[in-house]
XYZ file of N, CA and C in Angstrom:
690
model
N 17.110 42.390 -19.174
C 16.318 41.859 -20.270
C 15.382 40.787 -19.733
N 14.190 40.759 -20.265
C 13.219 39.782 -19.828
C 12.732 38.984 -21.008
N 12.674 37.657 -20.811
C 12.063 36.798 -21.816
C 10.915 36.084 -21.164
N 9.964 35.582 -21.984
C 8.830 34.856 -21.444
C 8.455 33.720 -22.365
N 8.020 32.614 -21.778
C 7.577 31.488 -22.570
C 6.295 31.849 -23.301
N 6.028 31.204 -24.418
C 4.834 31.435 -25.207
C 3.611 30.971 -24.426
N 2.680 31.890 -24.060
C 1.518 31.488 -23.285
C 0.669 30.463 -24.006
N 0.741 30.453 -25.340
C -0.060 29.516 -26.089
C 0.517 28.124 -26.104
N 1.708 27.940 -25.573
C 2.339 26.628 -25.599
C 1.772 25.693 -24.548
N 0.952 26.209 -23.633
C 0.332 25.361 -22.625
C 1.144 25.211 -21.358
N 2.372 25.720 -21.327
C 3.216 25.631 -20.148
C 3.148 26.935 -19.369
N 3.290 26.879 -18.043
C 3.309 28.107 -17.249
C 4.439 29.025 -17.707
N 4.213 30.334 -17.598
C 5.182 31.305 -18.065
C 6.499 31.171 -17.328
N 7.581 31.368 -18.059
C 8.928 31.395 -17.500
C 9.513 32.754 -17.841
N 10.110 33.400 -16.872
C 10.729 34.702 -17.117
C 12.219 34.613 -16.835
N 12.996 35.284 -17.670
C 14.442 35.347 -17.466
C 14.826 36.808 -17.301
N 15.395 37.133 -16.152
C 15.717 38.514 -15.789
C 17.220 38.676 -15.652
N 17.774 39.679 -16.325
C 19.192 39.963 -16.156
C 19.472 40.347 -14.722
N 20.596 39.845 -14.177
C 20.996 40.124 -12.798
C 22.479 40.454 -12.799
N 22.801 41.700 -13.015
C 24.205 42.087 -13.073
C 24.797 41.828 -14.451
N 26.129 41.867 -14.498
C 26.820 41.803 -15.783
C 26.841 40.422 -16.403
N 26.786 39.377 -15.576
C 26.976 38.036 -16.137
C 25.995 36.999 -15.611
N 24.887 37.439 -15.011
C 23.947 36.497 -14.400
C 22.538 36.711 -14.934
N 21.757 35.636 -14.859
C 20.345 35.664 -15.234
C 19.560 34.948 -14.155
N 18.468 35.561 -13.714
C 17.564 34.945 -12.748
C 16.352 34.425 -13.513
N 16.135 33.109 -13.452
C 15.026 32.489 -14.166
C 13.896 32.240 -13.174
N 12.735 32.807 -13.446
C 11.560 32.648 -12.589
C 10.613 31.634 -13.216
N 10.127 30.686 -12.390
C 9.181 29.673 -12.856
C 7.953 29.676 -11.954
N 7.017 28.769 -12.224
C 5.722 28.834 -11.548
C 5.734 28.298 -10.128
N 6.541 27.272 -9.852
C 6.484 26.662 -8.532
C 7.793 25.945 -8.212
N 7.831 25.347 -7.024
C 9.046 24.694 -6.568
C 9.435 23.494 -7.399
N 8.440 22.720 -7.853
C 8.752 21.543 -8.655
C 9.438 21.935 -9.963
N 8.959 23.010 -10.587
C 9.587 23.480 -11.821
C 10.989 24.023 -11.556
N 11.162 24.693 -10.410
C 12.490 25.209 -10.083
C 13.480 24.064 -9.894
N 13.048 22.985 -9.228
C 13.941 21.841 -9.043
C 14.263 21.164 -10.370
N 13.256 21.040 -11.242
C 13.487 20.420 -12.546
C 14.431 21.262 -13.392
N 14.245 22.587 -13.362
C 15.129 23.462 -14.123
C 16.552 23.404 -13.576
N 16.688 23.387 -12.256
C 18.021 23.292 -11.655
C 18.723 22.018 -12.099
N 17.986 20.897 -12.094
C 18.580 19.627 -12.519
C 18.999 19.674 -13.988
N 18.169 20.302 -14.824
C 18.503 20.399 -16.250
C 19.704 21.304 -16.475
N 19.791 22.401 -15.738
C 20.948 23.292 -15.839
C 22.226 22.574 -15.418
N 22.152 21.823 -14.336
C 23.337 21.086 -13.887
C 23.728 20.013 -14.902
N 22.739 19.383 -15.527
C 23.038 18.386 -16.558
C 23.747 19.038 -17.735
N 23.238 20.180 -18.173
C 23.847 20.878 -19.307
C 25.222 21.427 -18.940
N 25.369 21.877 -17.709
C 26.687 22.375 -17.293
C 27.701 21.242 -17.300
N 27.303 20.063 -16.778
C 28.212 18.910 -16.759
C 28.592 18.475 -18.168
N 27.679 18.684 -19.128
C 27.944 18.311 -20.511
C 28.738 19.379 -21.263
N 29.043 20.496 -20.579
C 29.812 21.566 -21.210
C 28.992 22.489 -22.079
N 27.645 22.427 -21.946
C 26.790 23.228 -22.819
C 26.552 24.647 -22.305
N 27.010 24.956 -21.096
C 26.781 26.287 -20.529
C 28.065 27.104 -20.434
N 29.137 26.609 -21.001
C 30.392 27.343 -20.922
C 30.925 27.358 -19.504
N 31.571 28.455 -19.161
C 32.229 28.557 -17.855
C 31.299 29.160 -16.812
N 30.097 28.618 -16.693
C 29.156 29.099 -15.677
C 29.734 28.853 -14.286
N 29.703 29.892 -13.448
C 30.312 29.785 -12.121
C 29.362 29.187 -11.096
N 28.071 29.572 -11.150
C 27.120 29.125 -10.128
C 25.748 28.893 -10.730
N 25.076 27.878 -10.202
C 23.664 27.631 -10.498
C 22.986 27.494 -9.142
N 22.179 28.487 -8.769
C 21.654 28.568 -7.401
C 20.131 28.527 -7.423
N 19.532 27.409 -6.987
C 18.064 27.332 -6.953
C 17.496 27.991 -5.707
N 16.244 28.421 -5.815
C 15.485 28.925 -4.673
C 14.069 28.369 -4.782
N 13.125 28.961 -4.068
C 11.776 28.394 -4.021
C 11.120 28.370 -5.394
N 11.245 29.462 -6.166
C 10.639 29.500 -7.500
C 11.548 30.159 -8.525
N 12.846 30.184 -8.245
C 13.799 30.783 -9.166
C 15.073 29.952 -9.206
N 15.854 30.166 -10.269
C 17.208 29.628 -10.354
C 18.098 30.732 -10.906
N 19.171 31.046 -10.194
C 20.133 32.054 -10.628
C 21.290 31.357 -11.333
N 21.610 31.833 -12.532
C 22.736 31.299 -13.295
C 23.752 32.419 -13.451
N 24.943 32.243 -12.896
C 25.963 33.299 -12.885
C 27.219 32.827 -13.617
N 27.915 33.794 -14.211
C 29.137 33.492 -14.943
C 28.897 33.241 -16.423
N 27.783 33.739 -16.944
C 27.431 33.543 -18.348
C 28.256 34.460 -19.246
N 28.775 33.901 -20.323
C 29.528 34.720 -21.278
C 28.603 35.664 -22.039
N 27.385 35.213 -22.315
C 26.420 36.031 -23.056
C 25.059 35.900 -22.377
N 24.849 36.633 -21.287
C 23.591 36.511 -20.555
C 22.367 36.894 -21.378
N 22.513 37.816 -22.303
C 21.385 38.228 -23.142
C 20.895 37.042 -23.990
N 21.838 36.347 -24.606
C 21.467 35.197 -25.438
C 20.883 34.077 -24.587
N 21.472 33.847 -23.406
C 20.962 32.795 -22.529
C 19.536 33.113 -22.090
N 19.262 34.382 -21.719
C 17.928 34.776 -21.279
C 16.896 34.553 -22.376
N 17.270 34.822 -23.604
C 16.339 34.618 -24.713
C 16.113 33.140 -24.981
N 17.112 32.324 -24.707
C 17.036 30.898 -25.022
C 16.356 30.083 -23.926
N 16.657 30.360 -22.667
C 16.216 29.485 -21.576
C 14.698 29.441 -21.447
N 14.002 30.513 -21.788
C 12.540 30.527 -21.658
C 11.879 29.610 -22.680
N 12.628 29.136 -23.657
C 12.075 28.252 -24.688
C 12.480 26.790 -24.488
N 13.247 26.538 -23.426
C 13.667 25.163 -23.178
C 12.465 24.274 -22.871
N 12.549 23.030 -23.322
C 11.602 21.999 -22.907
C 12.280 21.222 -21.771
N 11.974 21.598 -20.555
C 12.644 21.014 -19.395
C 11.952 19.709 -19.021
N 12.685 18.606 -18.970
C 12.067 17.326 -18.587
C 11.698 17.315 -17.113
N 10.824 16.382 -16.711
C 10.464 16.271 -15.288
C 11.705 16.014 -14.440
N 11.577 16.348 -13.168
C 12.688 16.157 -12.238
C 13.092 14.689 -12.218
N 14.353 14.388 -12.475
C 14.788 12.984 -12.452
C 14.866 12.472 -11.021
N 14.939 11.145 -10.842
C 15.081 10.599 -9.487
C 16.340 11.132 -8.819
N 16.308 11.211 -7.497
C 17.485 11.663 -6.759
C 18.622 10.670 -6.946
N 19.822 11.150 -6.731
C 20.990 10.286 -6.843
C 20.868 9.117 -5.874
N 21.530 8.009 -6.231
C 21.433 6.805 -5.410
C 21.952 7.036 -3.994
N 22.986 7.851 -3.857
C 23.543 8.124 -2.532
C 22.571 8.981 -1.725
N 22.262 8.526 -0.532
C 21.331 9.233 0.339
C 22.024 9.619 1.629
N 21.844 10.866 2.048
C 22.359 11.311 3.340
C 21.345 10.904 4.403
N 21.775 10.102 5.351
C 20.897 9.654 6.427
C 21.219 10.428 7.697
N 20.200 11.041 8.269
C 20.371 11.838 9.486
C 19.677 11.144 10.653
N 20.445 10.712 11.661
C 19.822 10.106 12.846
C 19.095 11.176 13.659
N 17.842 10.891 14.007
C 17.008 11.895 14.678
C 16.333 11.291 15.904
N 16.338 12.063 16.985
C 15.508 11.766 18.154
C 14.266 12.647 18.046
N 13.123 12.049 17.947
C 11.890 12.825 17.817
C 11.422 13.244 19.209
N 12.043 14.332 19.675
C 11.817 14.829 21.030
C 11.571 16.334 21.030
N 11.172 16.887 19.895
C 11.041 18.337 19.774
C 9.879 18.910 20.552
N 9.980 20.184 20.945
C 8.938 20.817 21.759
C 7.617 21.015 21.019
N 7.631 20.938 19.679
C 6.408 21.138 18.912
C 5.840 19.829 18.368
N 6.399 18.698 18.811
C 5.964 17.406 18.279
C 4.478 17.168 18.525
N 4.007 17.453 19.735
C 2.598 17.225 20.055
C 1.689 18.128 19.224
N 2.134 19.373 18.985
C 1.311 20.291 18.189
C 1.209 19.811 16.744
N 2.322 19.345 16.192
C 2.290 18.814 14.835
C 1.431 17.560 14.777
N 1.518 16.711 15.802
C 0.691 15.509 15.854
C -0.792 15.872 15.833
N -1.169 16.913 16.567
C -2.566 17.339 16.580
C -2.988 17.857 15.202
N -2.105 18.610 14.551
C -2.405 19.135 13.213
C -2.562 18.002 12.204
N -1.772 16.957 12.361
C -1.821 15.834 11.427
C -2.844 14.777 11.815
N -3.447 14.907 13.003
C -4.439 13.946 13.443
C -3.870 12.580 13.731
N -2.698 12.555 14.350
C -2.066 11.277 14.689
C -1.288 11.440 15.980
N -0.710 10.354 16.454
C 0.084 10.404 17.672
C 1.467 10.980 17.378
N 2.203 11.407 18.424
C 3.590 11.822 18.208
C 4.425 10.731 17.542
N 4.183 9.468 17.930
C 4.911 8.371 17.292
C 4.563 8.281 15.809
N 3.313 8.611 15.477
C 2.916 8.615 14.077
C 3.642 9.678 13.277
N 3.867 10.846 13.903
C 4.649 11.898 13.241
C 6.058 11.390 12.961
N 6.670 10.760 13.968
C 8.020 10.232 13.800
C 8.065 9.207 12.674
N 7.078 8.323 12.625
C 7.037 7.294 11.589
C 6.849 7.925 10.214
N 6.024 8.961 10.134
C 5.769 9.619 8.853
C 7.013 10.318 8.338
N 7.656 11.085 9.220
C 8.855 11.822 8.800
C 9.983 10.847 8.452
N 10.170 9.832 9.300
C 11.242 8.863 9.049
C 10.950 8.003 7.820
N 9.684 7.867 7.466
C 9.327 7.056 6.314
C 9.276 7.814 5.007
N 9.592 9.096 5.040
C 9.529 9.938 3.837
C 10.905 10.076 3.207
N 10.956 9.929 1.911
C 12.183 10.227 1.179
C 12.205 11.699 0.804
N 13.135 12.449 1.384
C 13.214 13.886 1.138
C 14.266 14.196 0.070
N 14.187 15.403 -0.434
C 15.158 15.891 -1.408
C 15.417 17.360 -1.106
N 16.672 17.781 -1.177
C 17.007 19.187 -0.940
C 16.589 19.996 -2.163
N 15.591 20.862 -1.982
C 15.125 21.700 -3.089
C 16.077 22.869 -3.315
N 16.498 23.508 -2.217
C 17.427 24.626 -2.294
C 17.980 24.869 -0.905
N 18.977 25.703 -0.819
C 19.613 26.029 0.458
C 19.503 27.528 0.713
N 19.526 27.898 1.981
C 19.431 29.309 2.318
C 19.192 29.484 3.797
N 18.827 30.697 4.191
C 18.525 31.070 5.572
C 19.787 31.128 6.410
N 20.563 30.051 6.425
C 21.837 29.998 7.138
C 22.736 29.023 6.388
N 24.056 29.188 6.464
C 24.950 28.250 5.781
C 24.671 26.803 6.206
N 24.434 25.938 5.234
C 24.179 24.542 5.521
C 22.720 24.174 5.702
N 21.809 25.168 5.653
C 20.391 24.889 5.846
C 19.761 24.502 4.515
N 19.230 23.279 4.431
C 18.566 22.822 3.228
C 17.063 22.765 3.414
N 16.340 23.253 2.424
C 14.883 23.156 2.417
C 14.514 21.831 1.763
N 13.939 20.922 2.536
C 13.691 19.553 2.091
C 12.232 19.375 1.683
N 12.018 18.866 0.487
C 10.675 18.552 0.021
C 10.460 17.041 0.038
N 9.197 16.635 0.060
C 8.883 15.213 0.046
C 7.604 14.878 0.779
N 7.248 15.682 1.782
C 5.990 15.448 2.481
C 4.817 15.791 1.568
N 3.710 15.057 1.661
C 2.542 15.382 0.843
C 1.978 16.754 1.216
N 1.328 17.427 0.261
C 0.834 18.797 0.516
C -0.080 18.907 1.723
N -0.882 17.865 1.995
C -1.834 17.958 3.105
C -1.153 17.962 4.472
N 0.148 17.678 4.525
C 0.864 17.696 5.799
C 1.655 18.997 6.010
N 1.419 19.978 5.169
C 2.057 21.280 5.384
C 1.595 21.855 6.720
N 2.522 22.456 7.462
C 2.178 23.021 8.766
C 2.559 24.497 8.802
N 1.816 25.311 9.540
C 2.155 26.735 9.639
C 3.383 26.952 10.510
N 4.076 28.032 10.255
C 5.142 28.430 11.170
C 4.536 28.858 12.504
N 5.358 28.870 13.541
C 4.902 29.290 14.851
C 4.459 30.751 14.817
N 3.377 31.055 15.544
C 2.889 32.431 15.608
C 3.930 33.340 16.247
N 4.675 32.800 17.212
C 5.737 33.560 17.878
C 7.059 32.820 17.680
N 7.924 33.289 16.789
C 9.214 32.612 16.567
C 10.049 32.593 17.833
N 10.863 31.566 17.966
C 11.791 31.481 19.088
C 12.987 32.389 18.818
N 13.520 32.954 19.874
C 14.693 33.824 19.713
C 15.962 33.027 19.463
N 15.987 31.755 19.892
C 17.161 30.906 19.675
C 16.714 29.457 19.546
N 16.952 28.889 18.372
C 16.671 27.468 18.128
C 18.011 26.739 18.154
N 18.164 25.686 18.953
C 19.458 25.007 19.066
C 19.892 24.363 17.753
N 21.210 24.258 17.546
C 21.690 23.559 16.350
C 21.257 22.100 16.373
N 20.982 21.563 15.195
C 20.542 20.186 15.089
C 19.042 20.012 15.240
N 18.305 21.113 15.444
C 16.851 21.020 15.575
C 16.231 20.692 14.221
N 15.373 19.691 14.208
C 14.675 19.269 12.988
C 13.297 19.917 13.004
N 13.011 20.714 11.976
C 11.779 21.471 11.971
C 10.956 21.274 10.714
N 9.693 21.681 10.810
C 8.762 21.655 9.696
C 8.153 23.040 9.562
N 7.942 23.476 8.318
C 7.290 24.757 8.067
C 6.758 24.749 6.649
N 5.461 25.029 6.500
C 4.866 24.963 5.173
C 5.061 23.568 4.607
N 5.525 23.452 3.355
C 5.732 22.123 2.765
C 7.105 21.542 3.038
N 7.941 22.264 3.802
C 9.349 21.893 3.943
C 9.680 21.268 5.299
N 10.731 20.461 5.279
C 11.423 20.040 6.493
C 12.828 20.629 6.421
N 13.486 20.762 7.567
C 14.833 21.316 7.571
C 15.504 21.090 8.907
N 16.819 21.269 8.916
C 17.616 21.102 10.135
C 18.428 22.375 10.357
N 18.305 22.946 11.541
C 19.057 24.164 11.861
C 20.541 23.806 12.034
N 21.424 24.369 11.216
C 22.836 24.022 11.332
C 23.544 24.718 12.488
N 22.947 25.779 12.995
C 23.544 26.503 14.124
C 22.423 27.175 14.897
N 22.735 27.659 16.082
C 21.731 28.343 16.885
C 21.334 29.644 16.193
N 20.031 29.850 16.063
C 19.546 31.069 15.413
C 18.079 31.253 15.745
N 17.544 32.464 15.572
C 16.098 32.636 15.719
C 15.378 31.812 14.659
N 14.142 31.425 14.950
C 13.405 30.658 13.957
C 11.981 30.379 14.377
N 11.124 30.208 13.377
C 9.718 29.970 13.646
C 9.206 28.633 13.152
N 10.123 27.707 12.830
C 9.685 26.400 12.367
C 9.189 25.560 13.545
N 8.326 24.596 13.243
C 7.819 23.682 14.254
C 8.880 22.594 14.490
N 9.452 22.576 15.685
C 10.569 21.679 15.989
C 10.036 20.328 16.475
N 10.362 19.284 15.718
C 9.855 17.946 16.059
C 10.952 16.987 16.508
N 12.215 17.362 16.347
C 13.272 16.422 16.725
C 14.635 17.083 16.783
N 15.640 16.237 17.024
C 17.016 16.693 17.179
C 17.961 15.697 16.520
N 18.982 16.210 15.858
C 20.026 15.356 15.297
C 21.390 15.867 15.733
N 22.350 14.947 15.848
C 23.729 15.329 16.160
C 24.563 15.511 14.896
N 23.956 15.317 13.731
C 24.690 15.484 12.476
C 25.169 16.926 12.337
N 26.368 17.110 11.810
C 26.940 18.443 11.595
C 26.592 18.875 10.173
N 25.738 19.864 10.064
C 25.269 20.305 8.757
C 26.241 21.236 8.057
N 27.047 21.963 8.840
C 27.977 22.944 8.262
C 29.291 22.877 9.015
N 30.370 22.612 8.294
C 31.694 22.475 8.907
C 32.721 23.054 7.943
N 33.280 24.203 8.296
C 34.230 24.864 7.396
C 35.517 24.065 7.229
N 35.751 23.101 8.100
C 36.921 22.245 7.951
C 36.679 21.057 7.043
N 35.475 20.966 6.495
C 35.101 19.859 5.625
C 34.955 20.376 4.197
N 35.212 19.539 3.217
C 35.056 19.912 1.813
C 34.132 18.912 1.123
N 32.915 19.336 0.762
C 32.363 20.679 0.957
C 31.915 20.907 2.399
N 31.823 22.173 2.757
C 31.453 22.505 4.136
C 30.015 22.102 4.451
N 29.133 22.195 3.460
C 27.727 21.859 3.661
C 27.501 20.367 3.460
N 26.815 19.752 4.405
C 26.479 18.341 4.268
C 25.417 18.136 3.197
N 24.512 19.104 3.066
C 23.406 19.002 2.123
C 23.565 20.004 0.992
N 23.253 19.579 -0.226
C 23.304 20.435 -1.398
C 22.033 20.215 -2.202
N 21.626 21.186 -3.031
C 20.427 21.002 -3.847
C 20.485 19.704 -4.648
N 19.386 18.961 -4.589
C 19.313 17.688 -5.290
C 19.661 16.490 -4.441
N 20.251 16.707 -3.262
C 20.645 15.598 -2.384
C 19.420 14.873 -1.836
N 19.457 13.548 -1.855
C 18.406 12.744 -1.222
C 18.707 12.629 0.265
N 17.672 12.756 1.093
C 17.839 12.768 2.553
C 16.804 11.854 3.199
N 17.248 11.098 4.188
C 16.355 10.287 5.008
C 16.626 10.595 6.468
N 15.559 10.629 7.274
C 15.690 10.745 8.717
C 15.527 9.355 9.328
N 16.482 8.954 10.160
C 16.420 7.659 10.838
C 16.041 7.882 12.292
N 14.941 7.296 12.710
C 14.430 7.460 14.069
C 15.259 6.618 15.029
N 16.139 7.270 15.800
C 17.028 6.532 16.698
C 16.412 6.313 18.078
N 15.227 6.895 18.330
C 14.612 6.736 19.646
C 13.361 5.882 19.625
N 13.115 5.196 18.502
C 11.852 4.463 18.357
C 11.680 3.383 19.423
N 12.732 2.620 19.691
C 12.610 1.498 20.620
C 12.310 1.965 22.040
N 12.834 3.149 22.380
C 12.678 3.618 23.756
C 11.435 4.485 23.957
N 10.792 4.862 22.846
C 9.676 5.792 22.957
C 8.360 5.048 23.135
N 7.553 5.506 24.046
C 6.243 4.888 24.269
C 5.214 5.600 23.401
N 4.439 4.853 22.671
C 3.419 5.416 21.803
C 2.147 5.634 22.613
N 1.924 6.873 23.007
C 0.734 7.213 23.774
C -0.250 7.870 22.835
N -1.358 7.223 22.560
C -2.364 7.765 21.644
C -3.389 8.573 22.428
N -3.654 9.758 21.935
C -4.604 10.626 22.586
C -6.010 10.334 22.085
N -7.030 10.618 22.897
C -8.411 10.353 22.472
C -8.733 11.045 21.155
N -9.372 10.310 20.261
C -9.770 10.881 18.982
C -8.703 10.868 17.937
N -7.487 10.402 18.254
C -6.406 10.383 17.294
C -6.243 8.970 16.750
N -5.828 8.892 15.484
C -5.599 7.588 14.878
C -4.109 7.264 14.905
């Protein structure tokens, strides 16, 4: 079943698609709306307004709601919700110590028109938020950088990116929780464990989590400015 928001209401269309016997996939216009909807769903779930919902899973422009007692009724209702703007991140912030020593640091610096040290200062000075998780267990897609700092993925992905690699791709930042192929621009390294099955929860990062990168190599790093760079 599909529902859609009233186009005359002035808000971008929202679609609700049945996904199996007890789930609904809600499609929205962009990542900001997906994060706001996810936060509102979690608020309503905590208040007991969603019944025994099993999972609320955000993605880039969708949120999957599973475990609905009446998915048909939910699909008809959710497209009419007035979802408030994304609230501030929780006070607790996950801080990840990072050495800005990645093989793509100079390339990102050139794209941003600044020195490698400037990239480190920019990333470390940004308050990030986990928009959604995916790709690999424990991998969070972090938003927070301004749109003009979006960077392209590598033309040739690496066959193996080491665990703890801090990367940038499009509007996102992220940390590889384990060795895997990948095409993100690697700007640093962290020793933080992003995924540990012996920990509860196993994932260090979850949707909505506030994240900061702490530059642990700043004192030892020499700021070498290239000609023409600010």
